[in-house]
CSV table of C-alpha atoms and ligand atoms in Angstrom, one decimal:
chain,number,residue,atom,x,y,z
F,1,MET,CA,62.6,108.9,21.6
F,2,ALA,CA,61.1,111.6,19.4
F,3,GLY,CA,63.3,114.5,18.3
F,4,ARG,CA,67.0,114.7,17.7
F,5,ASN,CA,69.6,113.2,19.9
F,6,PHE,CA,71.6,116.1,21.3
F,7,LEU,CA,75.2,115.1,20.7
F,8,PHE,CA,77.4,117.1,23.0
F,9,VAL,CA,80.4,114.9,23.6
F,10,PRO,CA,83.7,116.4,22.5
F,11,GLY,CA,83.8,114.1,19.5
F,12,PRO,CA,82.3,112.6,17.6
F,13,THR,CA,80.6,115.8,16.8
F,14,ASN,CA,77.5,116.7,14.8
F,15,VAL,CA,78.0,115.9,11.1
F,16,PRO,CA,76.3,118.6,9.0
F,17,ASP,CA,73.7,117.4,6.5
F,18,ARG,CA,75.9,118.8,3.7
F,19,ILE,CA,78.7,116.4,4.7
F,20,LEU,CA,76.3,113.5,5.1
F,21,ARG,CA,75.0,114.1,1.6
F,22,ALA,CA,78.4,114.4,0.1
F,23,MET,CA,79.3,111.0,1.6
F,24,ASP,CA,76.2,109.3,0.4
F,25,ARG,CA,77.4,108.1,-2.9
F,26,ALA,CA,78.1,104.9,-4.8
F,27,MET,CA,81.6,103.4,-4.5
F,28,GLU,CA,84.0,104.0,-7.2
F,29,ASP,CA,87.3,102.6,-8.4
F,30,HIS,CA,90.0,104.1,-6.3
F,31,ARG,CA,92.6,103.3,-9.0
F,32,SER,CA,90.7,105.0,-11.8
F,33,SER,CA,92.2,107.8,-13.8
F,34,ALA,CA,89.6,110.2,-12.3
F,35,PHE,CA,90.6,109.5,-8.7
F,36,PRO,CA,93.8,111.5,-8.4
F,37,ALA,CA,91.9,114.8,-8.8
F,38,LEU,CA,90.1,114.2,-5.5
F,39,ALA,CA,93.2,112.9,-3.5
F,40,THR,CA,95.5,115.6,-4.8
F,41,GLU,CA,93.0,118.4,-4.0
F,42,LEU,CA,92.5,117.1,-0.4
F,43,LEU,CA,96.1,116.7,0.4
F,44,HIS,CA,96.7,120.2,-0.8
F,45,ASP,CA,93.8,121.8,0.9
F,46,LEU,CA,94.4,120.0,4.2
F,47,LYS,CA,97.6,122.0,4.6
F,48,HIS,CA,95.6,125.2,5.0
F,49,VAL,CA,93.8,123.7,8.0
F,50,PHE,CA,97.2,122.8,9.6
F,51,LYS,CA,98.5,126.3,8.5
F,52,THR,CA,101.5,125.1,6.7
F,53,THR,CA,102.9,125.6,3.2
F,54,THR,CA,106.0,123.4,3.6
F,55,GLY,CA,104.5,120.5,5.5
F,56,GLN,CA,103.2,117.3,3.9
F,57,ALA,CA,99.7,116.0,4.8
F,58,PHE,CA,98.9,112.4,5.2
F,59,ILE,CA,95.4,110.8,5.3
F,60,PHE,CA,95.2,107.4,7.0
F,61,PRO,CA,92.0,105.4,7.3
F,62,ALA,CA,92.4,105.4,11.1
F,63,THR,CA,91.6,107.6,14.1
F,64,GLY,CA,93.6,110.1,16.2
F,65,THR,CA,95.3,107.2,17.9
F,66,GLY,CA,96.6,106.0,14.5
F,67,GLY,CA,97.8,109.6,13.9
F,68,TRP,CA,99.8,109.5,17.1
F,69,GLU,CA,101.3,106.2,16.1
F,70,ALA,CA,102.1,107.3,12.5
F,71,ALA,CA,103.9,110.4,13.8
F,72,LEU,CA,106.1,108.5,16.2
F,73,VAL,CA,107.0,105.4,14.3
F,74,ASN,CA,108.0,107.3,11.2
F,75,THR,CA,110.5,109.6,13.0
F,76,LEU,CA,111.9,107.7,16.0
F,77,SER,CA,113.7,104.5,16.9
F,78,PRO,CA,113.1,102.1,19.8
F,79,GLY,CA,115.1,103.4,22.8
F,80,ASP,CA,114.9,107.0,21.7
F,81,ARG,CA,114.1,109.5,24.5
F,82,VAL,CA,111.1,111.8,24.3
F,83,LEU,CA,109.8,114.3,26.7
F,84,ALA,CA,106.1,114.4,27.4
F,85,PRO,CA,104.1,116.3,30.0
F,86,ARG,CA,101.0,114.4,31.2
F,87,TYR,CA,98.0,116.4,32.3
F,88,GLY,CA,95.0,114.3,31.3
F,89,GLN,CA,93.8,111.0,29.8
F,90,PHE,CA,94.9,111.7,26.3
F,91,SER,CA,98.4,112.8,27.1
F,92,HIS,CA,98.5,109.6,29.2
F,93,LEU,CA,97.4,107.4,26.4
F,94,TRP,CA,99.9,108.9,23.9
F,95,ILE,CA,102.7,108.3,26.4
F,96,ASP,CA,101.5,104.7,26.8
F,97,LEU,CA,101.5,104.2,23.0
F,98,ALA,CA,105.1,105.7,22.8
F,99,GLN,CA,106.3,103.3,25.6
F,100,ARG,CA,104.8,100.3,23.9
F,101,HIS,CA,106.8,101.2,20.8
F,102,GLY,CA,109.9,101.0,22.9
F,103,LEU,CA,110.5,104.7,23.3
F,104,ARG,CA,111.9,106.0,26.6
F,105,VAL,CA,109.5,108.7,27.8
F,106,ASP,CA,110.6,111.3,30.3
F,107,ILE,CA,107.2,112.1,31.8
F,108,ILE,CA,106.5,115.4,33.5
F,109,ASP,CA,103.4,114.9,35.6
F,110,VAL,CA,101.2,118.0,35.9
F,111,GLU,CA,98.0,118.5,37.9
F,112,TRP,CA,95.0,117.6,35.8
F,113,GLY,CA,93.5,121.0,35.1
F,114,GLU,CA,96.7,122.6,34.0
F,115,GLY,CA,98.6,122.4,30.7
F,116,ALA,CA,102.1,122.1,29.3
F,117,PRO,CA,104.6,123.4,31.8
F,118,VAL,CA,106.7,125.6,29.6
F,119,ALA,CA,109.4,126.6,32.1
F,120,ARG,CA,110.0,123.0,33.2
F,121,ILE,CA,110.3,121.9,29.5
F,122,GLU,CA,112.8,124.6,28.9
F,123,GLU,CA,114.8,123.7,32.0
F,124,ILE,CA,114.9,120.0,31.1
F,125,LEU,CA,115.9,120.7,27.5
F,126,THR,CA,118.6,123.2,28.5
F,127,ALA,CA,120.1,120.6,30.8
F,128,ASP,CA,120.1,118.0,27.9
F,129,THR,CA,123.3,119.3,26.4
F,130,GLY,CA,123.9,116.0,24.6
F,131,HIS,CA,120.6,116.4,22.8
F,132,GLU,CA,119.4,112.9,23.9
F,133,VAL,CA,115.8,114.0,23.8
F,134,LYS,CA,114.6,113.4,20.3
F,135,GLY,CA,111.1,114.7,20.6
F,136,VAL,CA,108.7,116.7,22.8
F,137,LEU,CA,105.0,115.5,22.8
F,138,ILE,CA,102.4,118.1,23.5
F,139,VAL,CA,98.6,117.6,23.6
F,140,HIS,CA,97.4,121.0,22.4
F,141,ASN,CA,93.9,120.6,23.8
F,142,GLU,CA,93.5,118.0,26.5
F,143,THR,CA,90.0,116.8,25.9
F,144,ALA,CA,89.7,115.0,29.2
F,145,THR,CA,90.1,118.2,31.3
F,146,GLY,CA,89.2,121.0,28.9
F,147,VAL,CA,92.7,122.5,29.0
F,148,THR,CA,94.4,124.2,26.1
F,149,SER,CA,98.2,124.5,26.2
F,150,ASP,CA,100.3,127.3,24.6
F,151,VAL,CA,102.1,125.5,21.8
F,152,ALA,CA,103.8,128.8,20.7
F,153,ALA,CA,105.3,129.0,24.1
F,154,VAL,CA,106.6,125.4,24.0
F,155,ARG,CA,108.3,126.3,20.7
F,156,ARG,CA,109.9,129.3,22.4
F,157,ALA,CA,111.1,127.0,25.1
F,158,LEU,CA,112.8,124.7,22.6
F,159,ASP,CA,114.4,127.7,20.9
F,160,ALA,CA,115.6,129.2,24.2
F,161,ALA,CA,117.2,125.9,25.1
F,162,ARG,CA,118.7,125.7,21.5
F,163,HIS,CA,117.4,122.2,21.4
F,164,PRO,CA,116.8,120.3,18.1
F,165,ALA,CA,114.1,117.9,19.3
F,166,LEU,CA,111.2,117.4,17.1
F,167,LEU,CA,108.0,119.0,18.3
F,168,TYR,CA,105.0,116.7,18.1
F,169,VAL,CA,101.5,118.2,18.7
F,170,ASP,CA,98.3,116.4,19.2
F,171,GLY,CA,95.7,118.7,17.7
F,172,VAL,CA,92.9,116.2,17.7
F,173,SER,CA,90.4,118.4,19.6
F,174,SER,CA,91.9,121.7,18.5
F,175,ILE,CA,92.6,121.7,14.8
F,176,GLY,CA,89.8,123.2,12.8
F,177,ALA,CA,88.3,124.8,15.9
F,178,ILE,CA,91.1,126.5,17.9
F,179,ASP,CA,93.9,128.5,16.3
F,180,PHE,CA,96.7,126.2,15.3
F,181,ARG,CA,99.7,127.3,13.3
F,182,MET,CA,102.0,124.5,12.3
F,183,GLU,CA,104.4,126.6,10.3
F,184,GLU,CA,104.6,129.6,12.6
F,185,TRP,CA,105.1,127.5,15.7
F,186,GLN,CA,107.5,125.1,13.8
F,187,VAL,CA,105.5,122.1,14.8
F,188,ASP,CA,107.2,119.1,13.2
F,189,LEU,CA,104.3,116.6,13.5
F,190,ALA,CA,100.7,117.7,13.9
F,191,ILE,CA,97.9,115.1,14.3
F,192,THR,CA,94.2,115.3,14.2
F,193,GLY,CA,91.2,113.0,13.7
F,194,SER,CA,88.1,113.5,11.5
F,195,GLN,CA,85.4,113.4,14.1
F,196,LYS,CA,86.0,116.7,15.9
F,197,GLY,CA,86.7,120.1,14.3
F,198,LEU,CA,86.4,118.6,10.9
F,199,MET,CA,82.8,117.6,11.6
F,200,LEU,CA,83.1,114.2,9.9
F,201,PRO,CA,82.4,110.7,11.3
F,202,PRO,CA,85.3,109.0,13.0
F,203,GLY,CA,87.5,107.1,10.6
F,204,LEU,CA,90.5,109.3,9.5
F,205,GLY,CA,93.8,109.9,11.2
F,206,LEU,CA,95.3,113.0,9.7
F,207,VAL,CA,99.0,113.9,10.1
F,208,CYS,CA,101.1,116.7,8.8
F,209,ALA,CA,104.9,116.4,8.8
F,210,SER,CA,107.4,119.3,8.5
F,211,PRO,CA,110.4,118.9,6.2
F,212,LYS,CA,112.6,118.2,9.3
F,213,ALA,CA,110.2,115.4,10.3
F,214,LEU,CA,110.3,113.9,6.9
F,215,ALA,CA,114.1,114.0,7.0
F,216,ALA,CA,114.0,112.2,10.4
F,217,ARG,CA,112.5,109.1,8.6
F,218,GLU,CA,115.9,108.2,7.2
F,219,ARG,CA,117.2,107.2,10.7
F,220,ALA,CA,113.9,106.2,12.3
F,221,LYS,CA,114.0,102.4,13.0
F,222,CYS,CA,110.5,101.9,14.5
F,223,PRO,CA,108.8,99.1,12.6
F,224,ARG,CA,106.0,100.4,10.4
F,225,VAL,CA,103.9,99.1,7.6
F,226,PHE,CA,100.3,100.4,7.5
F,227,PHE,CA,101.5,103.8,8.8
F,228,ASP,CA,104.6,104.1,6.7
F,229,PHE,CA,105.0,107.6,5.4
F,230,GLY,CA,107.3,106.3,2.6
F,231,ASP,CA,104.6,104.2,1.0
F,232,MET,CA,102.1,107.1,1.3
F,233,ILE,CA,104.4,109.6,-0.2
F,234,LYS,CA,105.1,107.3,-3.2
F,235,ALA,CA,101.4,106.6,-3.8
F,236,ASN,CA,100.2,110.2,-3.0
F,237,ALA,CA,102.6,111.6,-5.5
F,238,THR,CA,100.5,110.1,-8.3
F,239,GLY,CA,97.1,110.9,-6.5
F,240,TYR,CA,96.6,107.4,-5.1
F,241,PHE,CA,96.9,105.6,-1.8
F,242,PRO,CA,98.9,102.5,-1.0
F,243,TYR,CA,95.8,100.7,0.0
F,244,THR,CA,92.0,101.1,-0.3
F,245,PRO,CA,91.1,104.5,1.1
F,246,SER,CA,87.8,105.3,2.8
F,247,ILE,CA,86.1,106.7,-0.2
F,248,PRO,CA,83.0,108.2,1.5
F,249,MET,CA,85.2,109.8,4.1
F,250,LEU,CA,87.3,111.5,1.4
F,251,TYR,CA,84.2,113.0,-0.2
F,252,GLY,CA,83.1,114.0,3.3
F,253,LEU,CA,86.5,115.6,3.9
F,254,ARG,CA,86.2,117.6,0.7
F,255,GLU,CA,82.9,119.0,1.9
F,256,SER,CA,84.2,119.7,5.3
F,257,LEU,CA,87.1,121.7,4.0
F,258,ALA,CA,84.8,123.6,1.7
F,259,MET,CA,82.6,124.5,4.7
F,260,LEU,CA,85.6,125.6,6.8
F,261,PHE,CA,87.0,127.7,4.0
F,262,GLU,CA,83.6,129.3,3.2
F,263,GLU,CA,83.2,130.4,6.8
F,264,GLY,CA,86.9,131.3,7.0
F,265,LEU,CA,89.2,129.5,9.5
F,266,ASP,CA,89.6,132.7,11.6
F,267,ASN,CA,85.8,133.1,11.9
F,268,VAL,CA,85.5,129.4,12.9
F,269,PHE,CA,87.9,130.1,15.8
F,270,VAL,CA,86.0,133.2,16.8
F,271,ARG,CA,82.7,131.3,16.7
F,272,HIS,CA,84.2,128.6,18.9
F,273,ARG,CA,85.5,131.1,21.4
F,274,ARG,CA,82.2,132.9,21.6
F,275,LEU,CA,80.2,129.7,22.1
F,276,ALA,CA,82.7,128.5,24.7
F,277,ASP,CA,82.4,131.8,26.6
F,278,GLY,CA,78.6,131.3,26.8
F,279,VAL,CA,79.1,127.8,28.3
F,280,ARG,CA,81.6,129.3,30.8
F,281,ALA,CA,79.0,132.0,31.7
F,282,ALA,CA,76.5,129.2,32.4
F,283,VAL,CA,79.0,127.3,34.6
F,284,ARG,CA,79.6,130.5,36.7
F,285,ALA,CA,75.8,131.0,37.0
F,286,TRP,CA,75.5,127.5,38.3
F,287,GLY,CA,78.1,128.3,40.9
F,288,LEU,CA,80.2,125.4,39.6
F,289,LYS,CA,83.9,125.2,38.6
F,290,LEU,CA,85.7,124.0,35.5
F,291,CYS,CA,88.4,121.5,35.8
F,292,ALA,CA,90.7,123.9,33.9
F,293,ARG,CA,92.2,125.8,36.8
F,294,ALA,CA,92.8,129.2,35.3
F,295,PRO,CA,91.3,131.2,32.4
F,296,HIS,CA,94.4,130.9,30.3
F,297,TRP,CA,93.9,127.1,30.3
F,298,HIS,CA,90.2,127.3,29.3
F,299,SER,CA,89.4,125.3,26.2
F,300,ASP,CA,87.2,126.7,23.5
F,301,THR,CA,86.1,123.2,22.3
F,302,VAL,CA,85.3,121.4,25.5
F,303,SER,CA,84.3,122.4,29.1
F,304,ALA,CA,84.9,119.9,31.8
F,305,ILE,CA,82.5,120.8,34.7
F,306,LEU,CA,83.2,119.6,38.2
F,307,VAL,CA,80.1,118.5,40.2
F,308,PRO,CA,79.9,119.4,43.9
F,309,ASP,CA,81.3,117.0,46.4
F,310,GLY,CA,78.8,114.2,47.3
F,311,PHE,CA,77.4,113.9,43.7
F,312,ASN,CA,78.4,111.6,41.0
F,313,ALA,CA,78.8,113.2,37.6
F,314,ALA,CA,78.0,109.8,36.0
F,315,ASP,CA,74.5,110.2,37.3
F,316,VAL,CA,74.1,113.5,35.6
F,317,ILE,CA,75.3,112.0,32.4
F,318,ASP,CA,73.0,109.0,32.7
F,319,VAL,CA,69.9,111.1,33.4
F,320,ALA,CA,70.7,113.6,30.7
F,321,PHE,CA,70.9,110.7,28.2
F,322,ARG,CA,68.0,108.6,29.3
F,323,ARG,CA,65.6,111.3,30.1
F,324,TYR,CA,66.5,114.2,27.8
F,325,ASN,CA,68.3,112.4,24.9
F,326,LEU,CA,71.4,114.6,25.6
F,327,ALA,CA,74.8,113.0,25.3
F,328,LEU,CA,77.4,114.7,27.6
F,329,GLY,CA,81.0,113.6,27.9
F,330,ALA,CA,82.1,111.5,30.9
F,331,GLY,CA,84.9,112.1,33.3
F,332,LEU,CA,87.8,109.9,32.2
F,333,ALA,CA,90.2,107.8,34.4
F,334,ARG,CA,90.9,109.7,37.7
F,335,MET,CA,88.2,112.3,36.7
F,336,ALA,CA,85.4,109.6,36.4
F,337,GLY,CA,82.4,110.7,38.5
F,338,LYS,CA,83.9,114.0,39.3
F,339,LEU,CA,83.0,115.9,36.2
F,340,PHE,CA,80.9,115.9,33.0
F,341,ARG,CA,82.0,117.5,29.8
F,342,ILE,CA,80.1,119.6,27.3
F,343,GLY,CA,81.7,119.4,23.9
F,344,HIS,CA,81.3,122.7,22.0
F,345,LEU,CA,83.1,122.1,18.7
F,346,GLY,CA,82.3,121.5,15.1
F,347,ASP,CA,79.0,122.3,13.5
F,348,LEU,CA,77.3,124.3,16.3
F,349,ASN,CA,75.4,127.5,16.9
F,350,GLU,CA,74.0,129.3,19.9
F,351,LEU,CA,70.6,127.7,20.1
F,352,MET,CA,72.0,124.2,19.8
F,353,LEU,CA,74.3,124.9,22.7
F,354,LEU,CA,71.5,126.5,24.8
F,355,GLY,CA,69.7,123.2,24.4
F,356,ALA,CA,72.6,121.3,25.8
F,357,ILE,CA,73.0,123.8,28.7
F,358,ALA,CA,69.3,123.5,29.5
F,359,GLY,CA,69.5,119.7,29.4
F,360,ALA,CA,72.6,119.7,31.6
F,361,GLU,CA,70.9,121.9,34.2
F,362,MET,CA,67.7,119.8,34.2
F,363,ALA,CA,69.8,116.6,34.7
F,364,MET,CA,71.8,118.3,37.5
F,365,ARG,CA,68.6,119.3,39.3
F,366,ASP,CA,67.1,115.8,38.8
F,367,VAL,CA,70.0,114.3,40.7
F,368,GLY,CA,69.7,116.8,43.5
F,369,ILE,CA,72.4,119.4,42.6
F,370,LYS,CA,71.2,122.7,43.9
F,371,ILE,CA,71.2,125.0,40.9
F,372,ALA,CA,68.5,127.4,39.8
F,373,LEU,CA,66.8,126.1,36.7
F,374,GLY,CA,67.4,128.5,33.9
F,375,ALA,CA,70.3,130.2,35.5
F,376,GLY,CA,72.9,128.7,33.1
F,377,VAL,CA,70.6,129.2,30.1
F,378,ALA,CA,70.0,132.8,31.0
F,379,ALA,CA,73.7,133.6,31.5
F,380,ALA,CA,74.7,132.0,28.2
F,381,ALA,CA,71.8,133.6,26.3
F,382,GLU,CA,72.8,137.0,27.7
F,383,HIS,CA,76.3,136.4,26.5
F,384,TYR,CA,75.2,135.3,23.0
F,385,ARG,CA,72.8,138.3,22.7
F,386,SER,CA,75.3,140.8,23.9
F,387,THR,CA,78.0,139.6,21.6
F,388,ALA,CA,76.0,139.0,18.5
F,389,ALA,CA,77.3,140.5,15.3
F,390,PRO,CA,75.3,143.5,14.2
F,391,LEU,CA,72.7,142.5,11.6
F,392,PRO,CA,73.1,143.7,8.1
F,393,SER,CA,70.4,146.2,7.1
F,394,ARG,CA,67.4,144.6,5.6
F,395,ALA,CA,68.1,146.3,2.3
F,396,ALA,CA,71.3,144.4,2.0
F,397,VAL,CA,69.5,141.1,2.5
F,398,ALA,CA,68.4,139.3,-0.7
F,399,PRO,CA,64.5,139.5,-0.9
F,400,SER,CA,62.7,136.3,-0.2
F,401,PRO,CA,60.4,135.2,-3.0
F,402,ASP,CA,57.5,135.3,-0.5
F,403,MET,CA,58.0,139.0,0.4
F,404,PRO,CA,55.6,141.5,-1.1
F,405,GLN,CA,57.2,142.8,-4.3
F,406,PRO,CA,57.0,146.3,-5.8
F,407,PRO,CA,54.4,146.5,-8.6
F,408,ALA,CA,55.8,145.1,-11.8
F,409,SER,CA,55.6,147.1,-15.0
F,410,GLY,CA,53.4,145.6,-17.7
F,411,LYS,CA,50.0,144.1,-17.3
F,412,GLY,CA,49.4,140.5,-16.3
F,413,HIS,CA,53.0,140.2,-15.1
F,414,SER,CA,52.9,138.6,-11.7
F,415,PRO,CA,55.4,139.9,-9.1
F,416,ARG,CA,56.2,136.4,-8.0
F,417,ALA,CA,57.0,135.3,-11.5
F,418,THR,CA,59.4,138.3,-11.7
F,419,VAL,CA,61.3,137.2,-8.6
F,420,ARG,CA,61.4,133.6,-9.5
F,421,ALA,CA,62.4,134.1,-13.1
Z,501,PLP,N1,93.9,113.0,21.4
Z,501,PLP,C1,92.9,113.7,21.9
Z,501,PLP,C2,93.2,115.1,22.4
Z,501,PLP,C3,91.6,113.2,21.9
Z,501,PLP,O1,90.6,113.9,22.3
Z,501,PLP,C4,91.4,111.9,21.4
Z,501,PLP,C5,90.0,111.3,21.3
Z,501,PLP,O2,89.1,111.9,21.8
Z,501,PLP,C6,92.5,111.2,20.9
Z,501,PLP,C7,93.7,111.8,20.9
Z,501,PLP,C8,92.3,109.8,20.4
Z,501,PLP,O3,91.6,109.9,19.1
Z,501,PLP,P1,90.8,108.6,18.6
Z,501,PLP,O4,89.8,108.3,19.6
Z,501,PLP,O5,90.2,109.2,17.3
Z,501,PLP,O6,91.8,107.6,18.3
């Protein structure tokens, strides 16, 4: 099919050309004397993305799932109790992983479409006077339902209960796109993957551990080899890895961090909020509903859109892909067929998103859903126009070499040559 594939699943996200170019390089010796400069810089700079100064960052050749596993096995022992609300497929999978490692998970089942139940968490922890619960597992942004939880409020719940449990946060579809503050919220283990806000291909599991989490390693008995923090800490201290790292991904990560810092993390969050608000305006214009039940749950990185009764969202996704070369996210597990998802995270701007909104509404019309073609596009476009930053005055913009130039002094001196010199 001619033209670009429109990739609007909530990860993997579009990889900017700058990152692709940075990754396109010959392999090198990962034990050379030059290598530590790269590794050391990355491990240092990553901490800014997690917003921690005291935490320690780890880079595993893995995915978000590997990050989940690394966080748990380095800090807990089989039989330990952890508390985990479940409100979507990813919180479900993390719980499953914990259980398969022999952890006893106290599950709080929550309606899919809502997020972490802070009052309930506080109540359970307050009742746990013997401090049997060793950890609380929170998925910051539940990608399956497009719900963002309030991690700061979960921290307040732990503090109010005066409970020492470690706070584990899955930031796989939030970190680098939605405000996340490891140090301020006293998150002990924060996890992300490369293929979402970091705009990289899949292939890295990134974890950041607080000093309290690192201290918990001493008593943690879960078996670990590949994901052992101890081996990483030893090797990373000299700028190396305990095994062969994914060299292209490391160069890609360096470029990704450079891009995030150039834009400014806070600006990145504002951009995601504004793009997401446009998608939400489109959903309202279609007369449809988000899976996220209330505005305070709305995710700025993914919108899960419920299709009307009698329609199968899988048909919308299929038509969008085969007819319009647009990849939308599917409904997962109990949401299969009920919703489709538009991922709006990573390297994105207004017009890219308007393309996805246009494709989604064409595909919905094609399968018979009664929406007015253009309604969503118009609503989102209006939002983007009305919230656009004021343009700097033209005088402040560097002149293009092709613009007419003022006459140059001196004969035979071409204006173009003046500008290009
Ligand atoms: N957590 C969340 C919130 C996710 O969205 C995903 C994947 O989409 C994961 C964990 C699992 O990550 P991975 O597929 O990289 O293992």
